[in-house]
Short mmCIF file of N, CA and C and ligand atoms in Angstrom, two decimals:
data_model
loop_
_atom_site.label_atom_id
_atom_site.label_comp_id
_atom_site.label_asym_id
_atom_site.label_seq_id
_atom_site.Cartn_x
_atom_site.Cartn_y
_atom_site.Cartn_z
N MET A 1 27.37 -31.24 -25.75
CA MET A 1 28.09 -31.85 -26.38
C MET A 1 29.11 -31.09 -27.14
N THR A 2 30.31 -31.18 -27.24
CA THR A 2 30.76 -29.91 -27.83
C THR A 2 30.93 -31.71 -29.34
N LYS A 3 30.79 -30.25 -30.42
CA LYS A 3 30.19 -31.22 -32.29
C LYS A 3 31.97 -31.04 -32.41
N ARG A 4 31.72 -32.43 -33.69
CA ARG A 4 33.41 -32.68 -33.64
C ARG A 4 33.09 -32.14 -34.57
N ILE A 5 34.80 -30.85 -35.34
CA ILE A 5 34.52 -30.71 -36.97
C ILE A 5 35.93 -30.37 -37.65
N ALA A 6 35.84 -30.36 -38.67
CA ALA A 6 37.02 -30.38 -39.52
C ALA A 6 36.58 -30.14 -40.59
N ILE A 7 37.33 -29.95 -41.28
CA ILE A 7 37.69 -29.27 -43.02
C ILE A 7 38.45 -30.79 -43.48
N CYS A 8 38.17 -30.99 -44.78
CA CYS A 8 38.56 -31.38 -46.22
C CYS A 8 38.70 -30.30 -47.68
N ALA A 9 39.98 -30.01 -47.06
CA ALA A 9 39.71 -29.09 -48.19
C ALA A 9 40.93 -30.42 -48.79
N GLY A 10 40.92 -29.48 -50.67
CA GLY A 10 41.40 -29.40 -51.02
C GLY A 10 41.31 -28.90 -53.00
N SER A 11 41.72 -29.42 -54.10
CA SER A 11 41.23 -28.21 -55.15
C SER A 11 40.21 -28.79 -56.12
N PHE A 12 39.80 -30.68 -55.41
CA PHE A 12 39.11 -30.48 -56.36
C PHE A 12 38.70 -30.55 -56.69
N ASP A 13 38.78 -31.08 -58.70
CA ASP A 13 39.52 -30.68 -59.93
C ASP A 13 39.45 -31.33 -60.55
N PRO A 14 38.56 -32.89 -61.22
CA PRO A 14 37.43 -32.77 -60.24
C PRO A 14 37.43 -33.16 -59.02
N PRO A 15 36.42 -33.73 -58.54
CA PRO A 15 35.16 -34.08 -57.82
C PRO A 15 35.44 -34.99 -57.92
N THR A 16 36.15 -36.89 -57.77
CA THR A 16 36.06 -38.15 -57.29
C THR A 16 35.24 -38.48 -56.81
N PHE A 17 35.25 -40.30 -56.71
CA PHE A 17 34.52 -41.27 -56.14
C PHE A 17 35.63 -41.92 -55.36
N GLY A 18 36.80 -41.09 -55.07
CA GLY A 18 37.03 -40.87 -54.08
C GLY A 18 37.44 -40.31 -52.74
N HIS A 19 37.27 -38.53 -53.25
CA HIS A 19 36.90 -38.07 -53.02
C HIS A 19 35.80 -37.73 -51.81
N LEU A 20 34.33 -38.16 -52.52
CA LEU A 20 33.68 -38.74 -52.06
C LEU A 20 33.44 -39.57 -51.24
N ASN A 21 33.73 -41.15 -51.10
CA ASN A 21 34.01 -41.76 -50.81
C ASN A 21 35.36 -41.45 -49.17
N ILE A 22 36.24 -40.59 -49.35
CA ILE A 22 36.91 -39.76 -48.03
C ILE A 22 35.76 -38.77 -47.15
N ILE A 23 34.90 -37.86 -47.80
CA ILE A 23 33.77 -37.51 -47.23
C ILE A 23 32.98 -37.74 -45.75
N GLU A 24 32.45 -38.68 -47.14
CA GLU A 24 31.69 -39.71 -46.41
C GLU A 24 31.91 -40.72 -45.54
N ARG A 25 33.12 -41.20 -45.36
CA ARG A 25 33.49 -41.59 -43.88
C ARG A 25 33.41 -40.79 -43.33
N GLY A 26 34.97 -39.66 -43.41
CA GLY A 26 34.55 -38.98 -41.97
C GLY A 26 33.11 -38.00 -40.93
N LEU A 27 32.38 -38.27 -42.08
CA LEU A 27 30.87 -38.24 -40.84
C LEU A 27 30.68 -39.24 -40.64
N LYS A 28 30.99 -40.20 -39.97
CA LYS A 28 31.73 -40.97 -39.05
C LYS A 28 32.27 -40.62 -38.27
N ILE A 29 32.76 -39.82 -38.29
CA ILE A 29 34.17 -39.48 -37.44
C ILE A 29 33.90 -38.10 -36.41
N PHE A 30 33.48 -36.48 -37.65
CA PHE A 30 33.03 -35.08 -37.40
C PHE A 30 30.71 -35.60 -37.70
N ASP A 31 31.49 -34.73 -37.01
CA ASP A 31 29.49 -33.98 -36.48
C ASP A 31 29.33 -33.75 -38.30
N THR A 32 30.20 -32.47 -38.51
CA THR A 32 29.79 -31.73 -39.34
C THR A 32 31.97 -31.50 -40.21
N LEU A 33 31.31 -31.40 -41.16
CA LEU A 33 32.91 -31.69 -41.93
C LEU A 33 32.78 -29.80 -43.69
N ILE A 34 32.96 -29.51 -43.10
CA ILE A 34 33.50 -27.99 -44.04
C ILE A 34 34.14 -28.46 -44.96
N VAL A 35 34.05 -28.79 -46.64
CA VAL A 35 34.36 -29.39 -47.75
C VAL A 35 35.32 -27.92 -48.33
N ALA A 36 35.84 -27.76 -48.30
CA ALA A 36 36.38 -26.93 -48.35
C ALA A 36 37.40 -26.46 -49.73
N VAL A 37 36.84 -26.20 -50.91
CA VAL A 37 37.27 -26.21 -52.25
C VAL A 37 38.81 -24.78 -51.96
N ALA A 38 40.34 -25.19 -52.32
CA ALA A 38 41.15 -24.45 -52.51
C ALA A 38 41.20 -23.23 -53.83
N THR A 39 41.58 -22.54 -54.03
CA THR A 39 41.11 -21.02 -54.95
C THR A 39 42.11 -20.22 -55.27
N ASN A 40 43.82 -21.39 -54.48
CA ASN A 40 44.49 -21.03 -55.51
C ASN A 40 45.51 -21.88 -55.28
N THR A 41 45.43 -23.20 -55.99
CA THR A 41 46.54 -24.02 -56.53
C THR A 41 46.73 -23.90 -56.92
N SER A 42 48.97 -24.22 -57.10
CA SER A 42 49.47 -24.09 -58.17
C SER A 42 49.13 -24.60 -58.87
N LYS A 43 48.95 -26.18 -59.09
CA LYS A 43 47.59 -26.29 -60.48
C LYS A 43 47.25 -26.29 -61.27
N SER A 44 46.99 -26.37 -63.21
CA SER A 44 46.42 -25.49 -63.06
C SER A 44 45.08 -26.20 -63.90
N SER A 45 43.90 -25.50 -63.83
CA SER A 45 42.57 -25.64 -63.14
C SER A 45 41.79 -25.89 -64.43
N ILE A 46 40.99 -27.02 -63.72
CA ILE A 46 39.62 -27.36 -65.64
C ILE A 46 38.25 -26.53 -65.24
N LEU A 47 38.35 -26.92 -63.68
CA LEU A 47 36.49 -26.73 -63.41
C LEU A 47 36.75 -25.49 -62.69
N THR A 48 35.62 -24.61 -62.94
CA THR A 48 35.86 -23.41 -62.28
C THR A 48 35.37 -24.14 -60.94
N VAL A 49 36.37 -22.73 -59.67
CA VAL A 49 35.94 -23.06 -58.62
C VAL A 49 34.23 -23.32 -57.78
N GLU A 50 33.28 -22.40 -58.63
CA GLU A 50 32.15 -22.79 -58.52
C GLU A 50 31.82 -23.65 -59.09
N ASP A 51 32.14 -24.29 -60.20
CA ASP A 51 31.68 -25.61 -60.16
C ASP A 51 32.28 -26.28 -59.27
N ARG A 52 33.02 -26.38 -58.50
CA ARG A 52 33.90 -27.94 -58.72
C ARG A 52 32.54 -27.19 -57.10
N VAL A 53 32.54 -26.51 -57.27
CA VAL A 53 31.70 -25.56 -55.41
C VAL A 53 30.34 -26.92 -55.89
N GLU A 54 29.68 -26.39 -56.98
CA GLU A 54 28.07 -26.78 -57.17
C GLU A 54 28.55 -27.59 -56.70
N LEU A 55 28.92 -28.97 -57.50
CA LEU A 55 28.92 -30.18 -58.02
C LEU A 55 29.14 -30.06 -56.52
N LEU A 56 30.07 -30.32 -55.78
CA LEU A 56 30.77 -31.52 -54.75
C LEU A 56 29.23 -31.19 -53.58
N ARG A 57 28.23 -29.44 -53.38
CA ARG A 57 27.44 -29.19 -52.74
C ARG A 57 25.95 -30.45 -52.99
N GLU A 58 25.85 -31.10 -55.04
CA GLU A 58 25.35 -31.17 -55.26
C GLU A 58 24.99 -32.45 -55.81
N LEU A 59 26.08 -33.59 -55.21
CA LEU A 59 26.63 -35.19 -55.28
C LEU A 59 26.32 -34.99 -53.47
N LEU A 60 26.67 -34.13 -52.76
CA LEU A 60 26.58 -34.34 -51.25
C LEU A 60 25.60 -34.17 -50.08
N LYS A 61 24.27 -34.12 -51.41
CA LYS A 61 23.23 -32.65 -50.54
C LYS A 61 22.07 -34.09 -49.98
N ASP A 62 22.62 -35.32 -49.81
CA ASP A 62 21.86 -36.00 -48.82
C ASP A 62 22.31 -36.73 -47.78
N HIS A 63 23.64 -35.75 -46.92
CA HIS A 63 24.09 -35.85 -45.76
C HIS A 63 24.21 -35.23 -45.08
N LYS A 64 24.11 -34.65 -43.83
CA LYS A 64 23.60 -34.69 -42.47
C LYS A 64 25.29 -33.86 -42.29
N GLY A 65 25.42 -32.29 -42.04
CA GLY A 65 27.28 -32.39 -41.40
C GLY A 65 28.16 -31.65 -42.49
N ILE A 66 27.49 -31.77 -43.75
CA ILE A 66 28.13 -31.13 -44.32
C ILE A 66 28.04 -29.53 -45.79
N GLU A 67 28.80 -28.91 -45.70
CA GLU A 67 29.02 -27.53 -45.68
C GLU A 67 30.06 -27.49 -46.40
N VAL A 68 29.46 -26.98 -47.61
CA VAL A 68 31.26 -26.93 -48.85
C VAL A 68 31.12 -25.35 -49.58
N THR A 69 32.24 -24.74 -48.97
CA THR A 69 32.31 -23.81 -49.21
C THR A 69 33.76 -24.24 -50.24
N SER A 70 34.34 -22.60 -50.13
CA SER A 70 35.83 -22.23 -51.12
C SER A 70 36.62 -21.54 -50.29
N PHE A 71 37.89 -21.17 -50.61
CA PHE A 71 38.77 -20.38 -49.00
C PHE A 71 39.45 -19.72 -50.54
N GLU A 72 40.58 -18.47 -49.78
CA GLU A 72 40.98 -18.08 -50.52
C GLU A 72 42.60 -18.71 -49.71
N GLY A 73 43.60 -18.20 -50.30
CA GLY A 73 44.31 -18.06 -49.29
C GLY A 73 45.17 -19.00 -48.31
N LEU A 74 46.66 -19.55 -47.32
CA LEU A 74 46.84 -20.85 -46.52
C LEU A 74 45.14 -21.31 -46.15
N LEU A 75 45.68 -22.36 -45.87
CA LEU A 75 44.08 -23.58 -45.25
C LEU A 75 44.41 -23.15 -43.78
N VAL A 76 46.02 -23.13 -43.09
CA VAL A 76 45.71 -22.79 -41.79
C VAL A 76 45.23 -21.22 -41.59
N ASP A 77 45.43 -20.54 -42.11
CA ASP A 77 44.19 -19.27 -42.33
C ASP A 77 42.75 -19.77 -41.86
N PHE A 78 41.52 -20.07 -43.61
CA PHE A 78 40.65 -20.54 -43.35
C PHE A 78 40.54 -20.80 -42.48
N ALA A 79 41.51 -22.00 -41.69
CA ALA A 79 40.99 -22.92 -40.39
C ALA A 79 41.06 -21.86 -39.05
N LYS A 80 42.25 -20.92 -38.61
CA LYS A 80 41.59 -19.70 -38.58
C LYS A 80 40.77 -19.58 -37.94
N GLN A 81 40.36 -18.90 -39.62
CA GLN A 81 39.20 -18.23 -39.13
C GLN A 81 38.08 -18.11 -38.31
N LYS A 82 37.42 -20.08 -38.57
CA LYS A 82 36.52 -20.59 -38.93
C LYS A 82 35.84 -21.29 -37.59
N ASN A 83 37.70 -20.42 -36.31
CA ASN A 83 38.09 -21.43 -35.64
C ASN A 83 37.89 -23.35 -35.32
N ILE A 84 38.38 -23.51 -36.38
CA ILE A 84 38.81 -25.57 -36.56
C ILE A 84 40.14 -25.40 -36.15
N MET A 85 40.27 -26.78 -34.80
CA MET A 85 41.42 -26.74 -35.38
C MET A 85 41.75 -28.16 -35.31
N THR A 86 41.51 -29.17 -37.10
CA THR A 86 41.29 -30.09 -36.82
C THR A 86 41.08 -30.08 -38.37
N LEU A 87 42.05 -31.08 -39.81
CA LEU A 87 41.46 -30.95 -40.20
C LEU A 87 41.83 -32.79 -40.97
N LEU A 88 41.16 -32.85 -42.37
CA LEU A 88 40.39 -34.69 -42.54
C LEU A 88 41.55 -34.17 -43.86
N ARG A 89 42.13 -35.32 -44.50
CA ARG A 89 42.98 -36.63 -44.60
C ARG A 89 43.41 -37.17 -45.86
N GLY A 90 42.58 -37.97 -46.94
CA GLY A 90 43.40 -38.69 -47.22
C GLY A 90 44.31 -39.16 -47.60
N ILE A 91 44.70 -40.13 -47.85
CA ILE A 91 46.17 -41.07 -47.55
C ILE A 91 46.12 -42.41 -49.31
N ARG A 92 46.42 -42.15 -49.85
CA ARG A 92 46.30 -43.42 -51.24
C ARG A 92 47.47 -43.53 -50.78
N THR A 93 48.58 -43.52 -51.31
CA THR A 93 49.67 -43.98 -51.60
C THR A 93 51.10 -43.44 -50.42
N MET A 94 52.02 -43.92 -51.32
CA MET A 94 52.97 -43.97 -50.10
C MET A 94 53.64 -42.04 -50.23
N SER A 95 53.48 -42.06 -51.44
CA SER A 95 54.52 -41.02 -51.51
C SER A 95 52.76 -40.47 -51.48
N ASP A 96 51.82 -40.02 -51.67
CA ASP A 96 51.23 -39.50 -50.78
C ASP A 96 51.36 -38.95 -48.96
N TYR A 97 51.27 -40.46 -48.69
CA TYR A 97 52.12 -39.56 -47.28
C TYR A 97 52.91 -39.12 -46.52
N GLU A 98 53.66 -38.99 -47.89
CA GLU A 98 55.11 -37.74 -47.70
C GLU A 98 55.09 -36.23 -47.63
N TYR A 99 54.06 -36.18 -48.05
CA TYR A 99 53.88 -35.24 -49.06
C TYR A 99 52.62 -34.20 -47.87
N GLU A 100 52.01 -35.55 -47.61
CA GLU A 100 51.20 -35.17 -46.15
C GLU A 100 51.64 -34.80 -45.58
N GLN A 101 52.85 -35.48 -45.09
CA GLN A 101 53.39 -35.53 -43.33
C GLN A 101 54.03 -33.76 -43.34
N GLN A 102 54.88 -33.25 -44.71
CA GLN A 102 55.27 -32.33 -44.75
C GLN A 102 54.03 -31.61 -43.83
N MET A 103 52.98 -31.54 -45.33
CA MET A 103 51.84 -30.36 -44.93
C MET A 103 51.54 -31.03 -43.95
N ALA A 104 51.34 -31.32 -43.21
CA ALA A 104 50.85 -31.57 -42.19
C ALA A 104 51.60 -30.65 -40.67
N LEU A 105 53.16 -31.18 -40.59
CA LEU A 105 53.96 -30.44 -39.87
C LEU A 105 54.18 -29.79 -40.57
N VAL A 106 54.12 -29.04 -41.72
CA VAL A 106 53.88 -26.63 -41.66
C VAL A 106 52.82 -26.80 -40.95
N ASN A 107 51.81 -27.06 -40.94
CA ASN A 107 50.71 -26.24 -40.82
C ASN A 107 50.20 -26.32 -39.15
N LYS A 108 51.40 -27.82 -39.05
CA LYS A 108 51.19 -26.95 -37.89
C LYS A 108 52.68 -26.59 -36.97
N ALA A 109 53.38 -26.02 -37.17
CA ALA A 109 54.36 -24.32 -37.58
C ALA A 109 52.97 -23.50 -37.55
N LEU A 110 52.51 -23.23 -38.60
CA LEU A 110 51.44 -21.86 -38.47
C LEU A 110 50.69 -22.71 -37.20
N TYR A 111 50.31 -22.91 -37.10
CA TYR A 111 48.36 -23.05 -35.94
C TYR A 111 49.19 -23.78 -35.77
N PRO A 112 49.88 -24.53 -34.02
CA PRO A 112 50.46 -25.50 -32.78
C PRO A 112 48.47 -26.30 -32.59
N SER A 113 47.43 -26.05 -33.18
CA SER A 113 46.71 -25.98 -32.13
C SER A 113 46.18 -26.79 -33.19
N LEU A 114 46.56 -26.94 -34.08
CA LEU A 114 46.37 -27.17 -35.96
C LEU A 114 46.53 -29.31 -36.10
N GLU A 115 45.25 -30.35 -36.02
CA GLU A 115 45.58 -30.92 -35.05
C GLU A 115 45.27 -31.77 -37.75
N THR A 116 45.76 -32.39 -37.37
CA THR A 116 45.39 -33.40 -39.54
C THR A 116 45.15 -35.04 -38.89
N VAL A 117 44.59 -34.60 -38.63
CA VAL A 117 43.60 -36.47 -38.87
C VAL A 117 44.10 -37.31 -40.12
N PHE A 118 44.09 -38.62 -40.60
CA PHE A 118 44.50 -38.66 -41.66
C PHE A 118 43.52 -40.23 -42.06
N MET A 119 43.13 -40.09 -43.47
CA MET A 119 42.11 -41.38 -43.14
C MET A 119 43.07 -42.54 -44.95
N MET A 120 43.22 -43.13 -44.25
CA MET A 120 43.46 -44.25 -45.70
C MET A 120 41.92 -44.35 -46.14
N THR A 121 42.28 -44.56 -48.45
CA THR A 121 41.62 -43.99 -49.07
C THR A 121 40.90 -46.56 -49.00
N GLU A 122 40.07 -45.90 -49.96
CA GLU A 122 39.43 -47.48 -49.00
C GLU A 122 40.19 -48.90 -51.25
N GLY A 123 40.76 -48.95 -51.38
CA GLY A 123 41.48 -49.94 -52.09
C GLY A 123 41.03 -49.63 -53.35
N GLN A 124 39.39 -49.79 -53.62
CA GLN A 124 39.08 -49.54 -55.32
C GLN A 124 39.14 -48.52 -55.89
N TYR A 125 39.74 -46.71 -54.28
CA TYR A 125 39.91 -45.76 -54.92
C TYR A 125 41.09 -45.25 -55.24
N SER A 126 42.14 -46.28 -54.58
CA SER A 126 43.06 -45.71 -54.78
C SER A 126 44.12 -45.25 -55.99
N HIS A 127 42.74 -45.69 -57.00
CA HIS A 127 44.11 -45.44 -58.04
C HIS A 127 43.74 -43.76 -59.24
N LEU A 128 42.54 -43.04 -57.67
CA LEU A 128 42.04 -41.96 -58.34
C LEU A 128 42.46 -41.13 -57.68
N ARG A 129 42.58 -40.33 -59.02
CA ARG A 129 43.80 -38.71 -58.72
C ARG A 129 43.34 -37.81 -59.91
N SER A 130 42.67 -36.04 -59.50
CA SER A 130 41.73 -35.91 -60.40
C SER A 130 43.13 -35.72 -61.61
N THR A 131 43.88 -36.07 -61.04
CA THR A 131 45.15 -35.05 -62.61
C THR A 131 44.87 -36.74 -63.95
N PHE A 132 44.74 -38.00 -63.54
CA PHE A 132 44.88 -39.34 -64.27
C PHE A 132 42.96 -38.43 -65.66
N ILE A 133 42.38 -38.06 -63.87
CA ILE A 133 40.70 -38.02 -64.62
C ILE A 133 40.80 -36.78 -65.62
N ARG A 134 41.09 -36.37 -65.64
CA ARG A 134 42.27 -34.52 -66.96
C ARG A 134 42.13 -34.90 -67.87
N GLU A 135 42.86 -36.34 -67.61
CA GLU A 135 44.28 -37.08 -69.36
C GLU A 135 43.06 -37.54 -69.77
N ILE A 136 42.69 -38.37 -68.85
CA ILE A 136 41.48 -39.92 -69.30
C ILE A 136 40.28 -38.61 -70.88
N LEU A 137 39.77 -37.22 -70.06
CA LEU A 137 39.33 -36.77 -70.67
C LEU A 137 39.43 -36.30 -72.10
N LEU A 138 40.34 -35.52 -71.72
CA LEU A 138 41.35 -35.00 -72.11
C LEU A 138 41.54 -35.19 -73.61
N SER A 139 41.47 -37.29 -73.90
CA SER A 139 41.81 -37.44 -74.20
C SER A 139 40.77 -39.06 -74.90
N ASP A 140 40.09 -38.15 -74.21
CA ASP A 140 38.74 -39.35 -74.79
C ASP A 140 38.12 -40.16 -74.23
N GLY A 141 38.86 -41.13 -73.35
CA GLY A 141 39.36 -42.32 -72.30
C GLY A 141 37.57 -42.41 -71.68
N SER A 142 37.45 -43.31 -71.21
CA SER A 142 36.26 -43.01 -70.23
C SER A 142 36.84 -43.44 -67.79
N CYS A 143 35.62 -42.66 -68.40
CA CYS A 143 35.62 -42.79 -66.35
C CYS A 143 34.98 -43.25 -64.80
N LYS A 144 34.38 -44.64 -66.54
CA LYS A 144 32.82 -44.98 -65.74
C LYS A 144 33.67 -45.10 -63.81
N GLY A 145 32.52 -44.74 -62.96
CA GLY A 145 33.11 -45.95 -62.27
C GLY A 145 34.42 -45.60 -61.21
N MET A 146 34.93 -43.08 -61.56
CA MET A 146 35.88 -42.80 -61.39
C MET A 146 35.48 -42.21 -60.38
N ILE A 147 34.75 -41.21 -61.59
CA ILE A 147 33.38 -40.13 -61.11
C ILE A 147 32.23 -39.74 -61.26
N HIS A 148 31.65 -38.84 -60.77
CA HIS A 148 30.03 -39.18 -60.70
C HIS A 148 29.92 -38.74 -62.24
N PRO A 149 28.54 -39.35 -62.92
CA PRO A 149 28.15 -38.79 -64.36
C PRO A 149 27.72 -37.08 -64.55
N LEU A 150 27.70 -36.74 -63.48
CA LEU A 150 27.76 -35.14 -63.36
C LEU A 150 29.03 -34.63 -64.34
N VAL A 151 29.73 -35.39 -62.93
CA VAL A 151 31.52 -34.80 -63.15
C VAL A 151 31.46 -34.34 -63.87
N GLU A 152 31.01 -35.20 -64.82
CA GLU A 152 30.90 -36.07 -66.18
C GLU A 152 31.12 -35.54 -67.36
N LYS A 153 29.91 -34.94 -66.83
CA LYS A 153 29.31 -34.15 -67.77
C LYS A 153 28.78 -32.30 -67.16
N LYS A 154 29.64 -31.99 -66.83
CA LYS A 154 30.70 -31.02 -66.70
C LYS A 154 32.46 -30.63 -67.24
N LEU A 155 32.53 -32.03 -67.19
CA LEU A 155 33.98 -31.97 -67.23
C LEU A 155 33.82 -31.31 -69.45
N LYS A 156 32.96 -32.85 -69.54
CA LYS A 156 32.80 -33.29 -70.47
C LYS A 156 32.78 -31.47 -71.87
N LYS A 157 32.08 -30.53 -70.68
CA LYS A 157 31.71 -29.62 -70.97
C LYS A 157 32.35 -27.87 -71.30
N SER A 158 33.36 -28.13 -69.65
CA SER A 158 34.00 -27.68 -69.81
C SER A 158 35.28 -27.24 -70.96
N LEU A 159 36.08 -28.81 -70.79
CA LEU A 159 36.56 -29.62 -72.23
C LEU A 159 35.94 -29.05 -73.45
N ARG A 160 35.34 -28.65 -73.77
CA ARG A 160 34.61 -27.95 -75.21
C ARG A 160 35.56 -27.14 -75.18
N GLY A 161 34.01 -26.30 -74.24
CA GLY A 161 35.26 -24.52 -73.85
C GLY A 161 36.85 -23.97 -74.10
N ILE A 162 37.41 -25.76 -73.99
CA ILE A 162 38.71 -24.77 -74.22
C ILE A 162 39.56 -25.53 -74.83
N SER A 163 38.86 -26.58 -75.65
CA SER A 163 39.45 -27.39 -76.83
C SER A 163 39.45 -26.57 -78.13
N PHE A 164 38.21 -26.11 -78.07
CA PHE A 164 37.68 -25.28 -79.76
C PHE A 164 37.34 -23.88 -79.95
P1 LIG B 1 44.30 -34.15 -56.16
O1 LIG B 1 45.68 -35.17 -55.72
O2 LIG B 1 42.97 -36.34 -56.76
O3 LIG B 1 43.44 -33.88 -56.40
P2 LIG B 1 42.84 -32.90 -53.85
O4 LIG B 1 44.60 -31.69 -53.48
O5 LIG B 1 41.43 -32.12 -54.21
O6 LIG B 1 43.80 -33.96 -54.63
O7 LIG B 1 42.72 -33.62 -52.13
C1 LIG B 1 42.28 -32.91 -51.33
C2 LIG B 1 41.90 -34.42 -50.51
O8 LIG B 1 41.40 -35.81 -50.76
C3 LIG B 1 43.46 -34.89 -50.28
O9 LIG B 1 43.74 -35.37 -48.43
C4 LIG B 1 43.91 -35.99 -51.33
O10 LIG B 1 44.86 -36.69 -50.67
C5 LIG B 1 42.05 -36.65 -50.68
N1 LIG B 1 41.82 -37.71 -51.74
C6 LIG B 1 41.77 -37.23 -53.12
N2 LIG B 1 41.40 -37.98 -54.29
C7 LIG B 1 41.31 -39.70 -53.06
C8 LIG B 1 41.83 -41.26 -53.25
N3 LIG B 1 41.28 -41.67 -54.12
N4 LIG B 1 40.86 -41.49 -51.74
C9 LIG B 1 41.49 -41.26 -51.02
N5 LIG B 1 41.93 -39.47 -50.58
C10 LIG B 1 41.68 -39.14 -51.22
#
């Protein structure tokens, strides 16, 4: 039987429970998910790509069918190299939907065999956004229930490095 395989790409800066939820639910649909950390996003990053990959590997280590890696350049080129024709994306809000729709169309124009599968966030994660996490931690707030304690620890360490 052909294996169903998809890429779940993002900046994961930091990985949140929303990301993990999409990945874990994605595993019910796909046999293998390549979790791919983008190294060239325009967003300024707080965690190194190596830290993000390491954290995701640790957080997802009990799941079969997960491969965590990073990629440079265009996601479509990474997908082509891997010969993968499906992307898994999460949707939180209408604004996510509009952005994701444009992105899916651009990706399709660049790689016509590529399909994007959207998965709606579960309610309790719809407000989780890496940018908010960064803001909360920068102001010494609590991210309890939003990120795994390992992620919080790594972020605090990294923020101390930035601030002082
Ligand atoms: P962010 O916007 O949090 O920086 P990323 O660029 O890392 O997100 O997103 C990677 C993927 O995970 C995208 O498909 C994004 O829509 C999805 N995602 C991120 N946060 C959530 C969430 N809370 N619920 C569902 N999907 C999410």
